[in-house]
CSV table of C-alpha atoms in Angstrom, one decimal:
chain,number,residue,atom,x,y,z
A,1,MET,CA,164.7,115.4,59.9
A,2,ALA,CA,166.6,116.8,57.0
A,3,TYR,CA,166.7,117.7,53.3
A,4,ILE,CA,169.6,116.5,51.4
A,5,THR,CA,170.2,118.0,47.9
A,6,ALA,CA,170.7,115.4,45.0
A,7,ASP,CA,173.3,116.0,42.1
A,8,ASP,CA,170.5,117.7,40.0
A,9,GLY,CA,169.5,120.0,42.8
A,10,VAL,CA,166.3,118.2,44.0
A,11,ASP,CA,165.9,118.1,47.8
A,12,VAL,CA,165.1,114.7,49.1
A,13,PHE,CA,163.7,114.4,52.5
A,14,VAL,CA,165.0,112.1,55.2
A,15,ARG,CA,163.9,111.2,58.6
A,16,ASP,CA,167.0,110.1,60.6
A,17,LEU,CA,166.3,108.8,64.2
A,18,GLY,CA,168.4,106.7,66.7
A,19,GLU,CA,172.0,106.0,67.1
A,20,GLY,CA,172.8,102.4,66.7
A,21,ASP,CA,173.3,100.1,63.6
A,22,PRO,CA,171.7,102.0,60.6
A,23,ILE,CA,168.6,100.6,58.7
A,24,VAL,CA,167.8,102.5,55.7
A,25,PHE,CA,164.3,102.3,54.5
A,26,LEU,CA,163.1,102.7,50.9
A,27,HIS,CA,159.1,103.0,50.5
A,28,GLY,CA,157.0,101.5,47.9
A,29,TRP,CA,154.8,102.9,45.4
A,30,PRO,CA,152.9,105.3,45.7
A,31,LEU,CA,153.6,105.8,49.5
A,32,ASN,CA,156.5,107.3,51.4
A,33,HIS,CA,158.7,106.7,54.3
A,34,ARG,CA,155.8,106.9,56.9
A,35,MET,CA,154.6,103.5,55.6
A,36,PHE,CA,157.4,102.2,58.0
A,37,GLU,CA,156.0,103.7,61.1
A,38,TYR,CA,155.7,100.6,62.9
A,39,GLN,CA,159.1,99.4,61.8
A,40,PHE,CA,160.6,102.6,63.3
A,41,THR,CA,158.7,102.2,66.7
A,42,ASP,CA,159.8,98.8,67.4
A,43,LEU,CA,163.3,99.0,65.9
A,44,LEU,CA,164.1,102.2,67.5
A,45,GLU,CA,163.3,100.7,70.9
A,46,GLU,CA,165.7,97.8,70.0
A,47,GLY,CA,168.4,100.5,69.7
A,48,PHE,CA,168.7,100.8,65.7
A,49,ARG,CA,169.2,103.9,63.8
A,50,CYS,CA,166.3,104.1,61.4
A,51,ILE,CA,166.6,106.4,58.4
A,52,GLY,CA,163.5,106.7,56.0
A,53,ILE,CA,164.0,108.5,52.7
A,54,ASP,CA,161.1,110.1,50.7
A,55,LEU,CA,161.8,109.2,47.1
A,56,ARG,CA,161.7,112.2,44.9
A,57,GLY,CA,158.1,112.7,43.9
A,58,TYR,CA,156.7,111.3,47.3
A,59,GLY,CA,156.1,112.5,50.7
A,60,GLU,CA,158.0,115.5,51.7
A,61,SER,CA,160.6,115.7,49.0
A,62,ASP,CA,160.7,117.7,45.8
A,63,LYS,CA,158.5,116.8,43.2
A,64,PRO,CA,160.0,118.0,39.8
A,65,TYR,CA,158.7,116.9,36.5
A,66,GLY,CA,161.0,114.5,34.7
A,67,ASP,CA,163.2,111.4,35.5
A,68,TYR,CA,161.8,108.8,37.8
A,69,SER,CA,163.8,105.9,36.6
A,70,TYR,CA,165.5,103.5,39.0
A,71,ASP,CA,168.7,105.1,38.1
A,72,ARG,CA,167.6,108.5,39.3
A,73,PHE,CA,166.2,106.9,42.5
A,74,ALA,CA,169.3,105.0,43.1
A,75,ASP,CA,171.5,108.3,42.7
A,76,ASP,CA,169.3,110.0,45.2
A,77,VAL,CA,169.9,107.2,47.7
A,78,ARG,CA,173.7,107.6,47.0
A,79,ALA,CA,173.5,111.3,47.8
A,80,VAL,CA,171.6,110.6,51.1
A,81,LEU,CA,174.2,107.9,52.2
A,82,ASP,CA,177.2,110.0,51.3
A,83,GLU,CA,175.7,113.0,53.0
A,84,LEU,CA,174.9,111.1,56.3
A,85,ASP,CA,178.4,109.2,56.0
A,86,ILE,CA,176.6,105.9,56.7
A,87,HIS,CA,178.7,102.8,57.1
A,88,GLY,CA,177.5,99.3,57.4
A,89,ALA,CA,173.9,99.8,56.6
A,90,THR,CA,171.0,97.4,56.1
A,91,LEU,CA,169.3,98.6,53.0
A,92,ALA,CA,165.7,97.7,53.5
A,93,GLY,CA,163.5,98.2,50.2
A,94,PHE,CA,159.8,97.6,49.9
A,95,SER,CA,158.1,97.0,46.5
A,96,MET,CA,159.4,99.8,44.1
A,97,GLY,CA,161.9,100.5,47.0
A,98,GLY,CA,163.1,97.0,46.5
A,99,GLY,CA,163.7,97.7,42.8
A,100,THR,CA,165.5,100.9,43.7
A,101,ALA,CA,167.6,98.9,46.2
A,102,THR,CA,168.4,96.4,43.7
A,103,ARG,CA,169.5,99.0,41.1
A,104,TYR,CA,171.4,100.8,43.8
A,105,MET,CA,173.4,97.7,44.9
A,106,SER,CA,174.8,97.3,41.3
A,107,ARG,CA,175.0,100.9,40.1
A,108,HIS,CA,176.8,102.1,43.0
A,109,ASP,CA,179.0,98.9,44.0
A,110,GLU,CA,177.0,98.3,47.3
A,111,ALA,CA,178.2,101.6,48.8
A,112,HIS,CA,177.6,102.0,52.5
A,113,VAL,CA,175.8,98.9,52.6
A,114,ASP,CA,176.7,95.7,54.4
A,115,ARG,CA,173.1,93.7,54.2
A,116,LEU,CA,170.3,93.8,51.8
A,117,ALA,CA,166.6,93.3,52.8
A,118,LEU,CA,164.2,93.2,49.9
A,119,LEU,CA,160.4,93.3,51.3
A,120,ALA,CA,158.0,92.2,48.8
A,121,PRO,CA,160.2,93.7,46.1
A,122,ALA,CA,159.3,94.8,42.7
A,123,SER,CA,162.3,93.2,41.5
A,124,PRO,CA,163.8,92.0,39.3
A,125,VAL,CA,161.1,91.8,36.7
A,126,ILE,CA,157.3,92.2,37.1
A,127,THR,CA,155.8,92.1,33.5
A,128,GLU,CA,156.4,89.6,30.8
A,129,LYS,CA,159.5,89.8,28.7
A,130,PRO,CA,160.4,87.7,25.7
A,131,ASP,CA,162.4,85.5,27.8
A,132,PHE,CA,160.3,85.9,31.0
A,133,PRO,CA,156.7,84.8,29.9
A,134,ASP,CA,155.8,84.0,33.8
A,135,GLY,CA,155.5,87.8,34.4
A,136,LEU,CA,152.2,89.7,34.8
A,137,ALA,CA,150.7,90.8,31.7
A,138,GLU,CA,151.0,94.8,31.1
A,139,SER,CA,147.3,94.8,30.9
A,140,ASP,CA,147.2,93.9,34.6
A,141,VAL,CA,149.4,96.9,35.6
A,142,ASN,CA,148.2,99.6,33.2
A,143,PRO,CA,144.6,100.2,34.8
A,144,LEU,CA,146.8,101.4,37.8
A,145,ILE,CA,148.6,104.0,35.6
A,146,GLU,CA,145.4,105.0,33.9
A,147,GLY,CA,143.7,105.3,37.2
A,148,ALA,CA,146.5,107.7,38.3
A,149,ARG,CA,145.9,109.8,35.1
A,150,THR,CA,142.2,109.9,35.4
A,151,ASP,CA,141.3,109.5,39.1
A,152,ARG,CA,144.0,109.2,41.4
A,153,ALA,CA,142.0,109.2,44.5
A,154,LYS,CA,140.0,106.2,43.6
A,155,MET,CA,143.0,104.3,42.2
A,156,ASN,CA,145.0,104.8,45.4
A,157,ALA,CA,141.8,103.7,47.6
A,158,GLU,CA,141.6,100.5,45.3
A,159,PHE,CA,145.2,99.8,45.4
A,160,ALA,CA,145.2,100.3,49.3
A,161,ALA,CA,142.6,97.5,49.6
A,162,MET,CA,145.0,95.0,47.3
A,163,LEU,CA,147.8,95.3,49.7
A,164,PHE,CA,146.6,93.1,52.7
A,165,HIS,CA,145.9,89.4,53.3
A,166,THR,CA,144.5,90.1,56.7
A,167,ASP,CA,141.7,92.4,57.8
A,168,GLN,CA,142.5,96.0,58.4
A,169,SER,CA,140.5,98.9,59.8
A,170,ASP,CA,139.0,101.4,57.7
A,171,GLU,CA,141.1,104.1,59.4
A,172,LEU,CA,144.2,102.2,58.5
A,173,LEU,CA,143.2,101.9,54.9
A,174,HIS,CA,142.5,105.6,54.8
A,175,TRP,CA,145.8,106.4,56.3
A,176,ILE,CA,147.5,104.3,53.5
A,177,TRP,CA,145.3,106.1,51.0
A,178,SER,CA,146.3,109.5,52.6
A,179,LEU,CA,150.1,108.6,52.0
A,180,GLY,CA,149.5,107.9,48.2
A,181,MET,CA,147.7,111.2,48.0
A,182,GLU,CA,150.7,113.0,49.2
A,183,ALA,CA,152.7,112.1,46.0
A,184,ALA,CA,152.7,114.1,42.9
A,185,GLY,CA,150.4,112.7,40.1
A,186,HIS,CA,153.2,112.8,37.5
A,187,ALA,CA,155.7,110.9,39.7
A,188,THR,CA,153.1,108.3,40.4
A,189,ILE,CA,152.6,107.7,36.8
A,190,ALA,CA,156.2,107.9,35.6
A,191,SER,CA,157.7,105.6,38.4
A,192,ALA,CA,154.7,103.0,37.8
A,193,GLU,CA,156.0,102.9,34.2
A,194,THR,CA,159.5,102.4,35.7
A,195,TRP,CA,158.6,99.4,37.8
A,196,ARG,CA,156.3,98.0,35.0
A,197,ASP,CA,159.0,98.0,32.4
A,198,ALA,CA,162.2,97.5,34.4
A,199,ASP,CA,164.3,94.5,33.8
A,200,LEU,CA,166.8,94.2,36.8
A,201,ARG,CA,168.0,90.6,36.2
A,202,PRO,CA,171.7,91.9,35.3
A,203,ASP,CA,171.8,93.8,38.7
A,204,MET,CA,171.4,90.5,40.7
A,205,ASP,CA,175.0,89.3,39.4
A,206,ASP,CA,176.4,92.5,41.2
A,207,ILE,CA,175.0,91.8,44.6
A,208,THR,CA,177.5,90.0,47.0
A,209,VAL,CA,176.4,91.1,50.4
A,210,PRO,CA,174.0,89.0,52.7
A,211,THR,CA,170.5,89.3,51.4
A,212,LYS,CA,167.1,88.4,52.7
A,213,ILE,CA,164.0,88.4,50.8
A,214,TYR,CA,160.8,88.7,52.7
A,215,HIS,CA,157.7,87.9,50.9
A,216,GLY,CA,154.0,87.3,51.5
A,217,THR,CA,152.8,84.1,49.8
A,218,HIS,CA,149.4,85.8,49.3
A,219,ASP,CA,151.0,88.8,47.6
A,220,GLU,CA,148.9,89.7,44.2
A,221,VAL,CA,150.9,92.8,43.5
A,222,THR,CA,154.5,91.3,43.1
A,223,PRO,CA,153.6,87.6,43.2
A,224,ILE,CA,156.5,85.7,45.2
A,225,GLU,CA,157.0,83.2,42.2
A,226,ILE,CA,158.1,85.9,39.8
A,227,THR,CA,160.0,88.2,42.1
A,228,GLY,CA,160.9,86.5,45.6
A,229,GLU,CA,161.9,83.2,44.1
A,230,VAL,CA,163.7,84.7,41.0
A,231,LEU,CA,165.8,86.9,43.5
A,232,GLU,CA,166.6,84.0,45.8
A,233,ASP,CA,167.9,82.0,42.6
A,234,GLY,CA,169.6,85.0,41.0
A,235,ILE,CA,171.6,86.6,44.0
A,236,GLU,CA,174.3,84.5,45.4
A,237,ASN,CA,173.9,85.0,48.9
A,238,ALA,CA,170.2,85.3,49.1
A,239,GLU,CA,167.6,83.7,51.3
A,240,LEU,CA,163.8,83.8,51.0
A,241,ILE,CA,161.7,83.9,54.0
A,242,ARG,CA,158.2,83.2,53.3
A,243,PHE,CA,155.5,85.1,55.2
A,244,GLU,CA,152.3,82.8,55.2
A,245,ASN,CA,149.7,85.1,56.4
A,246,SER,CA,150.8,88.1,54.3
A,247,GLY,CA,149.8,89.8,51.1
A,248,HIS,CA,151.8,92.5,49.6
A,249,GLY,CA,151.5,94.6,52.7
A,250,LEU,CA,153.6,92.3,54.9
A,251,VAL,CA,154.8,95.2,57.0
A,252,THR,CA,151.3,95.5,58.3
A,253,ASP,CA,150.0,92.0,57.7
A,254,GLU,CA,152.7,90.6,60.0
A,255,THR,CA,154.3,93.4,61.8
A,256,GLU,CA,155.7,91.6,64.6
A,257,LYS,CA,157.4,88.9,62.4
A,258,ILE,CA,158.9,91.4,59.9
A,259,ASN,CA,160.2,93.6,62.7
A,260,GLU,CA,161.9,90.5,64.6
A,261,GLU,CA,163.3,89.4,61.1
A,262,LEU,CA,164.8,92.8,60.4
A,263,ALA,CA,166.1,93.2,64.0
A,264,ASP,CA,167.8,89.9,63.9
A,265,PHE,CA,169.2,90.6,60.3
A,266,ALA,CA,170.4,94.0,61.0
A,267,GLY,CA,171.9,93.4,64.4
């Protein structure tokens, strides 16, 4: 475990385990790198190096007031990969982490990354735009932001219940809730506004590495029709892998399948 300082002085927490081919994990909103516990468990045993980053505002990273844009997150990821001197990584971004990964690949010219894995990504566009009428209505997303402003504990519990297609234990749902409560309230709000409003379609043209998109067909948070399918069409070297028994939280709905897919792709 280590803290790496970004260019604006913010300390970003990194968990770095193993010695094999590196897989860098970027978590979703409003969680932290610990959401990938069961990926770390299996992939470390398979001989991979697993690197989990807590984005600023989340987990054990600093939680400043201010910029929670995809540019800022991407720059923090670059600081981590530079400091760790990573080569040939698989960059694996889940949900908001998928948006961060998409922006990173464009903004930083794919530095350090040989393969891109997008897991139920909040990318390239979530909400309706004048030229993208198929997106979610902002009114579908805004209650999450308002909930973070007024009763973040309740919002996190309701969001945790939205994640999965398969039955999960009450204890696991509570654990997911607890990860969300480790985030700062202001970061939760600001970064939700980021993924609500972002349009990453121009970034897709800059992605040239092999890309896999792993997406649950029952995803109600980032529906596969407006994210996964658009990414497969827009990224030159991309393949969409459908998870037929998963909602948004495919890392838990189909843990064995996603771990096998990642090991095959990153190996």
